[in-house]
Every structure is written in C-alpha cells, then in structure tokens.
PDB file of C-alpha atoms and ligand atoms in Angstrom:
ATOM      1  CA  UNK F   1     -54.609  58.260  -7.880  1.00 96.00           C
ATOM      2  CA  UNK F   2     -51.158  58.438  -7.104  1.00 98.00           C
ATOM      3  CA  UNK F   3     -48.855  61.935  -6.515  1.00 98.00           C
ATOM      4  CA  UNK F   4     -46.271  62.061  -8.622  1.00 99.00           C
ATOM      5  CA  UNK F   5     -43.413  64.468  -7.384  1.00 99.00           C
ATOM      6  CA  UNK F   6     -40.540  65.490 -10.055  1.00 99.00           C
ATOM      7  CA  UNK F   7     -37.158  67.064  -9.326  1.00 98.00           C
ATOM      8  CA  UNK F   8     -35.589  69.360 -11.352  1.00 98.00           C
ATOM      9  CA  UNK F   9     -32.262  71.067 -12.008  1.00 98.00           C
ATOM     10  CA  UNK F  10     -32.738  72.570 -15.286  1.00 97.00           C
ATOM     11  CA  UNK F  11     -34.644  73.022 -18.635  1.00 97.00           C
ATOM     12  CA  UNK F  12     -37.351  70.223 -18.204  1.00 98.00           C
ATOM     13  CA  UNK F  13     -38.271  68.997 -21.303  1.00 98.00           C
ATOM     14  CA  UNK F  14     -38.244  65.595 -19.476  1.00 98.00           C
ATOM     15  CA  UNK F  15     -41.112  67.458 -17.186  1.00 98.00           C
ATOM     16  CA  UNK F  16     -42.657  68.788 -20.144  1.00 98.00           C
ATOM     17  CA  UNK F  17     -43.075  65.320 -21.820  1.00 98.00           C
ATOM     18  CA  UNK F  18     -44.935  64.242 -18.834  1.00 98.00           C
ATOM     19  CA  UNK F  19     -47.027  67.345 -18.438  1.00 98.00           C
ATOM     20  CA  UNK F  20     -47.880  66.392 -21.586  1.00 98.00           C
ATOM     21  CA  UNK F  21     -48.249  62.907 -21.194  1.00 98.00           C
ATOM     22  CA  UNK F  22     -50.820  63.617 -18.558  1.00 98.00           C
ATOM     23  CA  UNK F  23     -52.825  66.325 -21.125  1.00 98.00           C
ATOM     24  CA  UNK F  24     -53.134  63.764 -23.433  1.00 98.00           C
ATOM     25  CA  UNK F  25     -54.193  61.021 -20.132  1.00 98.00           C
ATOM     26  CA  UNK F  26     -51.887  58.360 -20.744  1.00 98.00           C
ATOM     27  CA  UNK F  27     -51.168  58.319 -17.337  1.00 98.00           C
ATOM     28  CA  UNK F  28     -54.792  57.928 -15.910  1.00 98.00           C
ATOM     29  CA  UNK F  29     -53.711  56.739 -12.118  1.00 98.00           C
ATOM     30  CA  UNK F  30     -51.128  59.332 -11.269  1.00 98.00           C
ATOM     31  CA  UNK F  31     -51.524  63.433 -11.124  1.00 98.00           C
ATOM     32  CA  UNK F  32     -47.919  65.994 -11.287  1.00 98.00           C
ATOM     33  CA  UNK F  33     -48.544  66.977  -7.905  1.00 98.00           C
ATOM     34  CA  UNK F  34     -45.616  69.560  -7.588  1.00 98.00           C
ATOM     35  CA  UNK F  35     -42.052  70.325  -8.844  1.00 98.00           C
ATOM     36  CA  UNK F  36     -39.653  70.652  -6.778  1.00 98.00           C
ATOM     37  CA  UNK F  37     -36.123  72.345  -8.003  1.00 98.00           C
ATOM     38  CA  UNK F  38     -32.493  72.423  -6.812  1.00 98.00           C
ATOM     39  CA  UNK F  39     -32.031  75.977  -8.493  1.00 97.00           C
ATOM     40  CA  UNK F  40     -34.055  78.468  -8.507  1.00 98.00           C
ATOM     41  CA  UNK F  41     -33.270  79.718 -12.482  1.00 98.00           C
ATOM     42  CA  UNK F  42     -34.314  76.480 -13.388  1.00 98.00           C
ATOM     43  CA  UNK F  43     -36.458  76.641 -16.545  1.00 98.00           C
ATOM     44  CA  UNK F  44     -38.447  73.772 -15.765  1.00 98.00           C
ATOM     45  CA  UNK F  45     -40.196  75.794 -12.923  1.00 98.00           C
ATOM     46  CA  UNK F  46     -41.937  77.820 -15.971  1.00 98.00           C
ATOM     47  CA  UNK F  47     -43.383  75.124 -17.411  1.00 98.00           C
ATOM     48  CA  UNK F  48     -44.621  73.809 -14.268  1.00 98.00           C
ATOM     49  CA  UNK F  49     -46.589  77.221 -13.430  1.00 98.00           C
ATOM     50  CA  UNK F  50     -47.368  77.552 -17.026  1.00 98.00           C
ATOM     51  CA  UNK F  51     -49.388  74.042 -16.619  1.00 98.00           C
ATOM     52  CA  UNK F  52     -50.958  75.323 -12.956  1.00 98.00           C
ATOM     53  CA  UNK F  53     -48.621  72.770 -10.908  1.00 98.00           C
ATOM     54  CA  UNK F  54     -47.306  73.773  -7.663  1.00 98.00           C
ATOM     55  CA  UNK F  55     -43.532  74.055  -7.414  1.00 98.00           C
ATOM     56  CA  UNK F  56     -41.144  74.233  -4.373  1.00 98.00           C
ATOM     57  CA  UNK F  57     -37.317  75.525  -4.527  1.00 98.00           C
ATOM     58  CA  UNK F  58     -35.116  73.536  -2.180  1.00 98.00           C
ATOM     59  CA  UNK F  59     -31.142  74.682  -3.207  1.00 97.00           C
ATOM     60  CA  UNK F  60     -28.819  72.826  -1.407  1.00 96.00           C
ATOM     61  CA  UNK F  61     -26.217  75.822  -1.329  1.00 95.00           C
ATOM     62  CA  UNK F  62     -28.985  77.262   0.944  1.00 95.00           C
ATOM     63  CA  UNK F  63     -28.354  74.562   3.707  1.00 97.00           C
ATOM     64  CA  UNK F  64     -25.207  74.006   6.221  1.00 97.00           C
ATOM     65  CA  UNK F  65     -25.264  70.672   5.538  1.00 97.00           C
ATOM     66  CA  UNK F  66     -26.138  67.742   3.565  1.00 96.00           C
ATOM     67  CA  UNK F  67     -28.012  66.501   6.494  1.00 97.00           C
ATOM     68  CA  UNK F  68     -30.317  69.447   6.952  1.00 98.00           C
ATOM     69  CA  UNK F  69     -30.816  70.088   3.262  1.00 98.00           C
ATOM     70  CA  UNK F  70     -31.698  66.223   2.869  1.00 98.00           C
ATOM     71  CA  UNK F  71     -34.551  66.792   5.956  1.00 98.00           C
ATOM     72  CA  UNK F  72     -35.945  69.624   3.848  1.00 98.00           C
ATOM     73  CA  UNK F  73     -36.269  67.743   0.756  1.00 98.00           C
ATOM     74  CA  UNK F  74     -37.674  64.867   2.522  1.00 98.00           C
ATOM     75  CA  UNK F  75     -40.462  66.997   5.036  1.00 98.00           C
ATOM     76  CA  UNK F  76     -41.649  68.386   1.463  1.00 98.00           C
ATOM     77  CA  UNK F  77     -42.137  65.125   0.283  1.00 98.00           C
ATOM     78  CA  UNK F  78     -43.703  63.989   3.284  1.00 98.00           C
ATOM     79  CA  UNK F  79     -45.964  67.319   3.067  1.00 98.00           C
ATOM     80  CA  UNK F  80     -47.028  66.636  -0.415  1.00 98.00           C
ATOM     81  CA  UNK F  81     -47.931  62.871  -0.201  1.00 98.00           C
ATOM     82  CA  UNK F  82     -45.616  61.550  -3.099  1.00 98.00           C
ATOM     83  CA  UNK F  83     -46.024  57.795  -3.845  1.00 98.00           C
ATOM     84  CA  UNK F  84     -43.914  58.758  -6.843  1.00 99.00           C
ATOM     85  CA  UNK F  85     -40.762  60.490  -6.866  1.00 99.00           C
ATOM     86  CA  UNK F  86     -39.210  61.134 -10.243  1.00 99.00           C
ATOM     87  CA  UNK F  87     -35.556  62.464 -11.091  1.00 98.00           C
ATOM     88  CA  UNK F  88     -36.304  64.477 -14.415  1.00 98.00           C
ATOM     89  CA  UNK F  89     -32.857  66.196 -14.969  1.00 97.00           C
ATOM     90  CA  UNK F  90     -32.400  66.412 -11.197  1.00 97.00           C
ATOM     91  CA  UNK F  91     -28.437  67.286 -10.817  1.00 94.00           C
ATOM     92  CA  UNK F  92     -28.095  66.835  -6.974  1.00 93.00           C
ATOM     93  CA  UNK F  93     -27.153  62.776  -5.835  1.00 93.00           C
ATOM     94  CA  UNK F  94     -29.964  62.213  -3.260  1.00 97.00           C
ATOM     95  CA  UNK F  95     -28.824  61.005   0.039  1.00 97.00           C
ATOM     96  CA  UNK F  96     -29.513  57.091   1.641  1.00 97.00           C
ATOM     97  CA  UNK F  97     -32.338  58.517   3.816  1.00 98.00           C
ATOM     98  CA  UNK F  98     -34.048  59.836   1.268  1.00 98.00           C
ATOM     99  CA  UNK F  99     -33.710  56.614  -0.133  1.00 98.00           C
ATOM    100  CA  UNK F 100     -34.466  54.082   2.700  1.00 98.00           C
ATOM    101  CA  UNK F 101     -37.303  56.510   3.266  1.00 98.00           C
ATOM    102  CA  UNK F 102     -39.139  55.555  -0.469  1.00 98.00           C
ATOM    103  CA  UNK F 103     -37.564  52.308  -1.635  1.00 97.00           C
ATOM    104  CA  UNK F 104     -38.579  51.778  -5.021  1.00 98.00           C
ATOM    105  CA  UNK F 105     -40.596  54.608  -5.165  1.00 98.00           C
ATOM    106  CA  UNK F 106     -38.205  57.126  -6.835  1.00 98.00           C
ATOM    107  CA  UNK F 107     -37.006  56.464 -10.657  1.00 98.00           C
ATOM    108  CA  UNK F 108     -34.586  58.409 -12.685  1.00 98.00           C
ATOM    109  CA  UNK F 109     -34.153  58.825 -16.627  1.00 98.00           C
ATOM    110  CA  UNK F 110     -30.221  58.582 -17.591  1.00 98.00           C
ATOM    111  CA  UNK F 111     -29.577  59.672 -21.030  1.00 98.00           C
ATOM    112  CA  UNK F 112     -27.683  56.607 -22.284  1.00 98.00           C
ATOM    113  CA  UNK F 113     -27.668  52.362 -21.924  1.00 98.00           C
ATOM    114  CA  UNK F 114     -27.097  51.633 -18.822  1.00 98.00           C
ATOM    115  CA  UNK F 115     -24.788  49.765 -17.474  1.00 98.00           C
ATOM    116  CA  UNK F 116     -22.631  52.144 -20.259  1.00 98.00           C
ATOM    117  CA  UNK F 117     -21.422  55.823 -19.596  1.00 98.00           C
ATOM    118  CA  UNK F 118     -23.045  56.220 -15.997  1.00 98.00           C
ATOM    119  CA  UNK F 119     -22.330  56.658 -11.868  1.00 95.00           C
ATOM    120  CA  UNK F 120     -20.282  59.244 -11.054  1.00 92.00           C
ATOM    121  CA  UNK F 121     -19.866  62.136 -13.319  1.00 93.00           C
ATOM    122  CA  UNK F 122     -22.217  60.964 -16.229  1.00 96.00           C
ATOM    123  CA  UNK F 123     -24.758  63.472 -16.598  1.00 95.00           C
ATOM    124  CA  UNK F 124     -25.970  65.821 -19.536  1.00 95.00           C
ATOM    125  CA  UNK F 125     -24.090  66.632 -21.892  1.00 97.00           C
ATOM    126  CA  UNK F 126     -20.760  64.547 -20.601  1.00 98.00           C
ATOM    127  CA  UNK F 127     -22.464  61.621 -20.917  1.00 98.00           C
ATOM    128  CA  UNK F 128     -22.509  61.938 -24.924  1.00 98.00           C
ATOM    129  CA  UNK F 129     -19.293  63.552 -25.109  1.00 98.00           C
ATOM    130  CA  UNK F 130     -18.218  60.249 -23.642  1.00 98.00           C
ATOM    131  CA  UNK F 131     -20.377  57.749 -26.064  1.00 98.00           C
ATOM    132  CA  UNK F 132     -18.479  60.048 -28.998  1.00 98.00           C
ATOM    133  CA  UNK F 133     -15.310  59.989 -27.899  1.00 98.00           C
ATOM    134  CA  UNK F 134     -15.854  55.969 -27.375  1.00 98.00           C
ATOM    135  CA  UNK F 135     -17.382  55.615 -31.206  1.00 98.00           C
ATOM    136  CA  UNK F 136     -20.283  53.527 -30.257  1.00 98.00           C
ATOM    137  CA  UNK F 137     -22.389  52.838 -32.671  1.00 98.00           C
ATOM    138  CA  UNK F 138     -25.761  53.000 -30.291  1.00 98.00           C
ATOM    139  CA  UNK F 139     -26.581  54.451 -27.256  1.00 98.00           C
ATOM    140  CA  UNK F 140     -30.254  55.246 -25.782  1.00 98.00           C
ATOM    141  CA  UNK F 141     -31.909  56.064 -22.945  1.00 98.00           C
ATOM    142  CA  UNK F 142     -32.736  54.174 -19.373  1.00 98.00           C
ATOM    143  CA  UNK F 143     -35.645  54.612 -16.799  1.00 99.00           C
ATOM    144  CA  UNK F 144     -34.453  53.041 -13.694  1.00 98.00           C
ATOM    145  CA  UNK F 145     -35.177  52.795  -9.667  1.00 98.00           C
ATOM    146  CA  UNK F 146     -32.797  54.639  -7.564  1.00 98.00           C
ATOM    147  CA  UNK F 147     -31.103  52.633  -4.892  1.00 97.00           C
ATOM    148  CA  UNK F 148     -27.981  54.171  -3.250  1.00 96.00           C
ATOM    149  CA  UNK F 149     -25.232  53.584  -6.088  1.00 96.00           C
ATOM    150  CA  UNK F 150     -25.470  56.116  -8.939  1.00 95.00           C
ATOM    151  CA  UNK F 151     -27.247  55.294 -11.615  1.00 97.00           C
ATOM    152  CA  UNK F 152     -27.243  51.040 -10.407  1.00 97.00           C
ATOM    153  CA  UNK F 153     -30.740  50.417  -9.531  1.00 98.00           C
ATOM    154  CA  UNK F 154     -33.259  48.071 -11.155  1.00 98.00           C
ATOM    155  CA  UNK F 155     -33.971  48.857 -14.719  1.00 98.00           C
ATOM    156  CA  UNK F 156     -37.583  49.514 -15.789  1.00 99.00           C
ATOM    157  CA  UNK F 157     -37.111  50.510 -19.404  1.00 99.00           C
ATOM    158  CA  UNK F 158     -34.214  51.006 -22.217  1.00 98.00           C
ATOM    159  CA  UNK F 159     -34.640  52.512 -25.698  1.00 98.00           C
ATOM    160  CA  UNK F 160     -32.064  52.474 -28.257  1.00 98.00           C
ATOM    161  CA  UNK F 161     -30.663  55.195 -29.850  1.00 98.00           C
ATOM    162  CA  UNK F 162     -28.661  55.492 -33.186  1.00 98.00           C
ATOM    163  CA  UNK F 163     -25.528  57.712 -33.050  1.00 98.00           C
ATOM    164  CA  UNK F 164     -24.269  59.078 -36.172  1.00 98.00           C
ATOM    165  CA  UNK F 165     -20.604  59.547 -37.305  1.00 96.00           C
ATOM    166  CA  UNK F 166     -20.892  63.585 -37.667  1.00 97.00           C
ATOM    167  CA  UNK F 167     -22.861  63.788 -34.327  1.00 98.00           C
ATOM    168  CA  UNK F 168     -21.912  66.467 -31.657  1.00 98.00           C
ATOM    169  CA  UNK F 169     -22.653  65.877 -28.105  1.00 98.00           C
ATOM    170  CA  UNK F 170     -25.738  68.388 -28.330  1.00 98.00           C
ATOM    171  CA  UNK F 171     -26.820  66.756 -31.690  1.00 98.00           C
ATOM    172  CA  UNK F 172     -26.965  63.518 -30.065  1.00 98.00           C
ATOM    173  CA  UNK F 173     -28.720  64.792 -26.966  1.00 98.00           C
ATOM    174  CA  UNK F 174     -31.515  66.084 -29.112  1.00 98.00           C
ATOM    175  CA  UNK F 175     -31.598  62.975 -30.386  1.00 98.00           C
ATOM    176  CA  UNK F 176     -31.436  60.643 -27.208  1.00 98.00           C
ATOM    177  CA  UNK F 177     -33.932  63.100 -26.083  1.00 98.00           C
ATOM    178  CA  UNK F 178     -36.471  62.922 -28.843  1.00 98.00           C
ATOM    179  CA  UNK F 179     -36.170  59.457 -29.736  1.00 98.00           C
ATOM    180  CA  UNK F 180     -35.497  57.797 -26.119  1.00 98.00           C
ATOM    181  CA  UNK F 181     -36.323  59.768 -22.843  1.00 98.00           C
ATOM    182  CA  UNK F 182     -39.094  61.655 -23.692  1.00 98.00           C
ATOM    183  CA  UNK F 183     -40.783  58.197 -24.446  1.00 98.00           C
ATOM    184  CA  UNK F 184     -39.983  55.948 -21.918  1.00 98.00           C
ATOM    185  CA  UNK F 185     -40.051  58.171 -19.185  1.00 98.00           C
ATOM    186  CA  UNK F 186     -43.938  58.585 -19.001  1.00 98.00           C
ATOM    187  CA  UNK F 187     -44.383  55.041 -19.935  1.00 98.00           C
ATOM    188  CA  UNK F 188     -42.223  54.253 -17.102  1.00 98.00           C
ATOM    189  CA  UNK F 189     -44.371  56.405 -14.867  1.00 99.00           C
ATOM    190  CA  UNK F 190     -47.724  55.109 -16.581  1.00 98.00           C
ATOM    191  CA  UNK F 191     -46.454  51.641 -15.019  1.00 98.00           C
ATOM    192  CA  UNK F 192     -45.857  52.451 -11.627  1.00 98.00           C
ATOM    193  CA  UNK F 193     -49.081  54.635 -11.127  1.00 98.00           C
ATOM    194  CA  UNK F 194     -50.908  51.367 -12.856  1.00 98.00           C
ATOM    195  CA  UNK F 195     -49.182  49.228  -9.965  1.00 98.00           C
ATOM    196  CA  UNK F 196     -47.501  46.606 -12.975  1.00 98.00           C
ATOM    197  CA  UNK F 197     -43.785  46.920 -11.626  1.00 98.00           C
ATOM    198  CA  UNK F 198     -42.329  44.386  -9.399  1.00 98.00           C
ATOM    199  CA  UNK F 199     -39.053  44.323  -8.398  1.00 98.00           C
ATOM    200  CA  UNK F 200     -37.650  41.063  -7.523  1.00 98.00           C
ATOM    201  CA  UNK F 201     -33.691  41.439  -6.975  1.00 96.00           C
ATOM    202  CA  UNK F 202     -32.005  43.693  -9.696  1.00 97.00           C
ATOM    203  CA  UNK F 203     -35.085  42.758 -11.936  1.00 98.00           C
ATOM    204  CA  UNK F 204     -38.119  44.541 -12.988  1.00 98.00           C
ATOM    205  CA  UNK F 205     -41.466  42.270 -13.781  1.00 98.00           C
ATOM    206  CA  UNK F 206     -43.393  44.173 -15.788  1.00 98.00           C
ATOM    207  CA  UNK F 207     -47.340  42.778 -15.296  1.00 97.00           C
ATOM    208  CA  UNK F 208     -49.137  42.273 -18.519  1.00 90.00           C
TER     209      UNK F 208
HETATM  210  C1  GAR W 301     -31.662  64.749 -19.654  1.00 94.60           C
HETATM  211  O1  GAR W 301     -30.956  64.341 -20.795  1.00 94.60           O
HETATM  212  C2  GAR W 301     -31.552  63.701 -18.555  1.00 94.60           C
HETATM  213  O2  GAR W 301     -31.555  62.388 -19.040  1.00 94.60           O
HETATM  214  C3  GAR W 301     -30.198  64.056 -17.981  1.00 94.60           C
HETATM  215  O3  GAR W 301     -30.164  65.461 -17.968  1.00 94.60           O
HETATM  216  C4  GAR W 301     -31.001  65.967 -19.007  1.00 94.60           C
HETATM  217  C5  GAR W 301     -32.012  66.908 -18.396  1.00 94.60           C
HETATM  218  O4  GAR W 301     -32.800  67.537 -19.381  1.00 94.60           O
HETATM  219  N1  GAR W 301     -30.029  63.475 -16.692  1.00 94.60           N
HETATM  220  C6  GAR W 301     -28.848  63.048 -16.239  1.00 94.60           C
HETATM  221  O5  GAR W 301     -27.812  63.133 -16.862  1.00 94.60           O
HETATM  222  C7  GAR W 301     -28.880  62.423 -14.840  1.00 94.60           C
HETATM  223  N2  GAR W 301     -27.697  61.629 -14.614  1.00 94.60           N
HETATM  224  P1  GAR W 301     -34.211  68.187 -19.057  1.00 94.60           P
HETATM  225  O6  GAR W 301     -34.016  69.126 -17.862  1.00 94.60           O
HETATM  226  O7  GAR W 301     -34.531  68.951 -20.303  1.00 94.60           O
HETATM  227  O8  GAR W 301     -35.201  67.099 -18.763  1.00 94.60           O
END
C-alpha cells in the first residue's frame, strides 16, 4: 500500500475527487495519508478532517528562506513515508531538492493541454483567461511528473475539453474541472500506486 501525500493551496475539489476516489476503492494500492497546505485558510484542509485524514500546515511566509521552508516540507515528507506526492492545486513552485529527493514520485494536475498555456504564471483561473483570450476551440486537462521546469515533466494523462464561445474563465474552469481533472487525476494516481508507469525519457509507458 502506498502513502499518498497531497499539497494544497486552496479549495480542493481536486482532493475531494480523490477522497472520493478512494471511498468508492478505485485506488486499491494507495491510502491519502495526510494533506499538507501552503495556507492555513485553505478550504481543502476541511475536507481532509471532514474525511479523518491528517493534515499539516507548512506556509512558506512562515520561513526566512526558501531553503529552510523547502527542509520543512521535505522532513514532513520524510516523517510521513510518501511514495506519492501529489500537487492538487498546490500554488507554491517546489524547489530542485525536493525534487532530486522523489524523482518521479510527485505528479501535478494543470488545468489545460499541455504543452499550451503553462510554466510560469499559468495557474487557476489565468490559465483560462488565457485559452479565451487565444479563442481555442479545446483545451483540457494534464496529469504530469514534476521535474524542475514548470509544468515540463513527463505526461501521464490528457483529457480534452470543449470551450464554448460565451464561456467565462470561471465557466470554463467548472468545466475543465468537471469534465477533465477530476477524472484523470485519480486515474493517474490509481496507476502509480498499481506500479504501471514507466518513464523512459519524456515518455510515459503505461503497462496494460
Ligand atoms: C485546479 O484547476 C488545478 O488544476 C489548478 O488550480 C486549481 C485548484 O483547484 N492548478 C494549477 O493551476 C497549477 N498550475 P482545487 O483546489 O479545487 O483542486
């Protein structure tokens, strides 16, 4: 059984579609083992305790620097045995020792088709403000390994998403949301926990 570890920033639904996931046991190898969160208002922290999963807050504002707040981060995740790290709405860029520390080990939902509207400065809502003002025609969701570019690691899964002409940014959120993350994010995890990723350059072999 693996430990799954999720960081948070915000509202969680991505959290809650696991929690769920896990309820319903479609992910049979891997257990929520705690949430940790970069703010402390974060509602995703209630629907952790709601759901009896233990939660840490670790708030970078909290720390001198980048270097002591990344040795916090990384001593919890040491302390709670993660084989799993995943970035579920988690606003903070995590730094290369974090990284080096669990290669291929941490994965991370971005709310559109990556290698479109991501890196630096694509996140929540700007990222469909940007696929509007573009006038795309689809955008979508990706599940992806973090290496230590923004948003450039190996993909695991992609789902398509329609956008419509009258769409606002929080509209097509919902939608990218519903139709997209909230999907492929436990599947995603439901393959790692089942050991059928391999990563062989900037692919992902998914094991029948
Ligand atoms: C989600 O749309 C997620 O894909 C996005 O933030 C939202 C968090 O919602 N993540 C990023 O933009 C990361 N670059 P949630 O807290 O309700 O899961």
């Amino acid at each position: 059984m693996k430990n799954i570890v999720v960081l948070v920033s915000g509202g969680g639904t991505n959290l809650q579609a696991l929690i769920d996931a896990q309820k319903k046991g479609l992910i049979p190898n891997g257990n929520i083992s705690c949430v940790i969160s970069s703010n402390p208002e974060a509602y995703a922290l209630v629907r952790a305790k709601e759901n009896g999963i233990p939660t840490r807050i670790i708030t970078p504002k909290s720390y001198a620097t980048k270097e002591t707040y990344t040795n916090a981060l990384l001593e919890a995740l040491f302390q709670e045995y993660a084989d799993l790290i995943v970035l579920a709405g988690f606003m903070t860029i995590l730094d290369e020792k974090i990284i080096h520390a669990y290669r291929n080990q941490i994965i991370n939902i971005h709310p559109s088709l990556i290698p479109s509207f991501c890196g630096q400065g694509f996140y929540g809502l700007r990222v469909h403000e940007a696929v509007l003002q573009r006038g795309v025609k689809l955008t979508g969701a990706t599940v992806h390994f973090v290496n230590e570019i923004a948003d450039d690691g190996p993909i695991i899964l992609q789902q398509p998403v329609a956008v419509h002409p009258d769409d606002t940014p929080e509209t097509l959120q919902k939608r990218v949301m519903q139709e997209a993350e909230w999907k492929i994010l436990p599947q995603a995890v439901r393959l790692f926990c089942d050991n059928r990723l391999e990563v062989r350059g900037k692919t992902v072999w998914i094991a029948e």
